[in-house]
Amino acid sequence: MNAGTAFFLILSALIALAGLLAAGMAQDYLQLFGVGLFGFGVLFGLSCVKRHYDAQEAARR
């Protein structure tokens, strides 16, 4: 795993954590924003992991 992938994984974890904190402390529409931010952070992290393994598989060919 290169430094760029590690940076974006940490960034996505921080985004997801901020979303959870926003959803936990907020009310009404801001709570929905926090849940959306959490979802974005999780999906972004998963896409970074997928991109890493796709690059490894392409290097083997």
PDB file of N, CA, C and O in Angstrom, residues 3-4 6 10 13 16 20-22 25-26 35-38 41-44 46-47 49:
ATOM      1  N   ALA A   3       1.700   5.479  -0.002  1.00  0.00           N
ATOM      2  CA  ALA A   3       1.357   6.554   0.935  1.00  0.00           C
ATOM      3  C   ALA A   3       0.062   7.258   0.552  1.00  0.00           C
ATOM      4  O   ALA A   3      -0.700   7.678   1.423  1.00  0.00           O
ATOM      5  N   GLY A   4      -0.211   7.376  -0.743  1.00  0.00           N
ATOM      6  CA  GLY A   4      -1.449   8.025  -1.177  1.00  0.00           C
ATOM      7  C   GLY A   4      -2.687   7.258  -0.769  1.00  0.00           C
ATOM      8  O   GLY A   4      -3.677   7.838  -0.303  1.00  0.00           O
ATOM      9  N   ALA A   6      -2.905   5.130   1.759  1.00  0.00           N
ATOM     10  CA  ALA A   6      -3.018   5.216   3.218  1.00  0.00           C
ATOM     11  C   ALA A   6      -3.585   6.568   3.642  1.00  0.00           C
ATOM     12  O   ALA A   6      -4.436   6.641   4.543  1.00  0.00           O
ATOM     13  N   ILE A  10      -7.182   7.075   5.672  1.00  0.00           N
ATOM     14  CA  ILE A  10      -7.288   7.820   6.930  1.00  0.00           C
ATOM     15  C   ILE A  10      -8.260   8.988   6.776  1.00  0.00           C
ATOM     16  O   ILE A  10      -9.083   9.246   7.665  1.00  0.00           O
ATOM     17  N   ALA A  13     -11.789   7.704   6.868  1.00  0.00           N
ATOM     18  CA  ALA A  13     -12.171   7.347   8.232  1.00  0.00           C
ATOM     19  C   ALA A  13     -12.506   8.594   9.047  1.00  0.00           C
ATOM     20  O   ALA A  13     -13.467   8.601   9.833  1.00  0.00           O
ATOM     21  N   ALA A  16     -15.924   9.834   7.913  1.00  0.00           N
ATOM     22  CA  ALA A  16     -16.983   8.993   8.478  1.00  0.00           C
ATOM     23  C   ALA A  16     -17.175   9.293   9.968  1.00  0.00           C
ATOM     24  O   ALA A  16     -18.310   9.358  10.460  1.00  0.00           O
ATOM     25  N   LEU A  20     -20.545  10.664  11.854  1.00  0.00           N
ATOM     26  CA  LEU A  20     -21.177  10.049  13.024  1.00  0.00           C
ATOM     27  C   LEU A  20     -21.355  11.049  14.156  1.00  0.00           C
ATOM     28  O   LEU A  20     -22.390  11.063  14.832  1.00  0.00           O
ATOM     29  N   LEU A  21     -20.345  11.875  14.373  1.00  0.00           N
ATOM     30  CA  LEU A  21     -20.454  12.885  15.431  1.00  0.00           C
ATOM     31  C   LEU A  21     -21.545  13.905  15.104  1.00  0.00           C
ATOM     32  O   LEU A  21     -22.295  14.319  15.987  1.00  0.00           O
ATOM     33  N   ALA A  22     -21.626  14.308  13.844  1.00  0.00           N
ATOM     34  CA  ALA A  22     -22.656  15.265  13.441  1.00  0.00           C
ATOM     35  C   ALA A  22     -24.046  14.653  13.581  1.00  0.00           C
ATOM     36  O   ALA A  22     -24.979  15.326  14.027  1.00  0.00           O
ATOM     37  N   MET A  25     -25.013  14.455  17.414  1.00  0.00           N
ATOM     38  CA  MET A  25     -25.235  15.692  18.153  1.00  0.00           C
ATOM     39  C   MET A  25     -26.350  16.557  17.573  1.00  0.00           C
ATOM     40  O   MET A  25     -26.842  17.436  18.252  1.00  0.00           O
ATOM     41  N   ALA A  26     -26.699  16.327  16.332  1.00  0.00           N
ATOM     42  CA  ALA A  26     -27.606  17.241  15.639  1.00  0.00           C
ATOM     43  C   ALA A  26     -29.061  16.811  15.774  1.00  0.00           C
ATOM     44  O   ALA A  26     -29.367  15.749  16.310  1.00  0.00           O
ATOM     45  N   VAL A  35     -25.534  11.554   8.609  1.00  0.00           N
ATOM     46  CA  VAL A  35     -25.636  10.182   8.117  1.00  0.00           C
ATOM     47  C   VAL A  35     -25.117  10.090   6.681  1.00  0.00           C
ATOM     48  O   VAL A  35     -24.422   9.142   6.316  1.00  0.00           O
ATOM     49  N   GLY A  36     -25.432  11.087   5.874  1.00  0.00           N
ATOM     50  CA  GLY A  36     -24.927  11.115   4.505  1.00  0.00           C
ATOM     51  C   GLY A  36     -23.415  11.252   4.461  1.00  0.00           C
ATOM     52  O   GLY A  36     -22.749  10.613   3.638  1.00  0.00           O
ATOM     53  N   LEU A  37     -22.866  12.068   5.340  1.00  0.00           N
ATOM     54  CA  LEU A  37     -21.417  12.229   5.415  1.00  0.00           C
ATOM     55  C   LEU A  37     -20.753  10.931   5.851  1.00  0.00           C
ATOM     56  O   LEU A  37     -19.698  10.552   5.325  1.00  0.00           O
ATOM     57  N   PHE A  38     -21.364  10.233   6.792  1.00  0.00           N
ATOM     58  CA  PHE A  38     -20.849   8.933   7.213  1.00  0.00           C
ATOM     59  C   PHE A  38     -20.862   7.943   6.046  1.00  0.00           C
ATOM     60  O   PHE A  38     -19.883   7.239   5.806  1.00  0.00           O
ATOM     61  N   GLY A  41     -18.100   8.720   3.621  1.00  0.00           N
ATOM     62  CA  GLY A  41     -16.795   8.305   4.133  1.00  0.00           C
ATOM     63  C   GLY A  41     -16.573   6.806   3.999  1.00  0.00           C
ATOM     64  O   GLY A  41     -15.492   6.362   3.608  1.00  0.00           O
ATOM     65  N   VAL A  42     -17.605   6.030   4.281  1.00  0.00           N
ATOM     66  CA  VAL A  42     -17.485   4.574   4.168  1.00  0.00           C
ATOM     67  C   VAL A  42     -17.312   4.161   2.711  1.00  0.00           C
ATOM     68  O   VAL A  42     -16.436   3.361   2.381  1.00  0.00           O
ATOM     69  N   LEU A  43     -18.132   4.705   1.831  1.00  0.00           N
ATOM     70  CA  LEU A  43     -18.031   4.337   0.413  1.00  0.00           C
ATOM     71  C   LEU A  43     -16.710   4.798  -0.204  1.00  0.00           C
ATOM     72  O   LEU A  43     -16.129   4.099  -1.032  1.00  0.00           O
ATOM     73  N   PHE A  44     -16.236   5.958   0.204  1.00  0.00           N
ATOM     74  CA  PHE A  44     -14.957   6.454  -0.290  1.00  0.00           C
ATOM     75  C   PHE A  44     -13.818   5.553   0.172  1.00  0.00           C
ATOM     76  O   PHE A  44     -12.902   5.234  -0.596  1.00  0.00           O
ATOM     77  N   LEU A  46     -14.055   2.335   0.962  1.00  0.00           N
ATOM     78  CA  LEU A  46     -14.155   1.074   0.237  1.00  0.00           C
ATOM     79  C   LEU A  46     -13.664   1.205  -1.202  1.00  0.00           C
ATOM     80  O   LEU A  46     -13.048   0.279  -1.738  1.00  0.00           O
ATOM     81  N   SER A  47     -13.909   2.355  -1.822  1.00  0.00           N
ATOM     82  CA  SER A  47     -13.427   2.541  -3.188  1.00  0.00           C
ATOM     83  C   SER A  47     -11.898   2.640  -3.219  1.00  0.00           C
ATOM     84  O   SER A  47     -11.267   2.189  -4.172  1.00  0.00           O
ATOM     85  N   VAL A  49      -9.884   1.028  -1.161  1.00  0.00           N
ATOM     86  CA  VAL A  49      -9.421  -0.349  -0.992  1.00  0.00           C
ATOM     87  C   VAL A  49      -9.560  -1.113  -2.305  1.00  0.00           C
ATOM     88  O   VAL A  49      -8.645  -1.835  -2.723  1.00  0.00           O
TER      89      VAL A  49
END
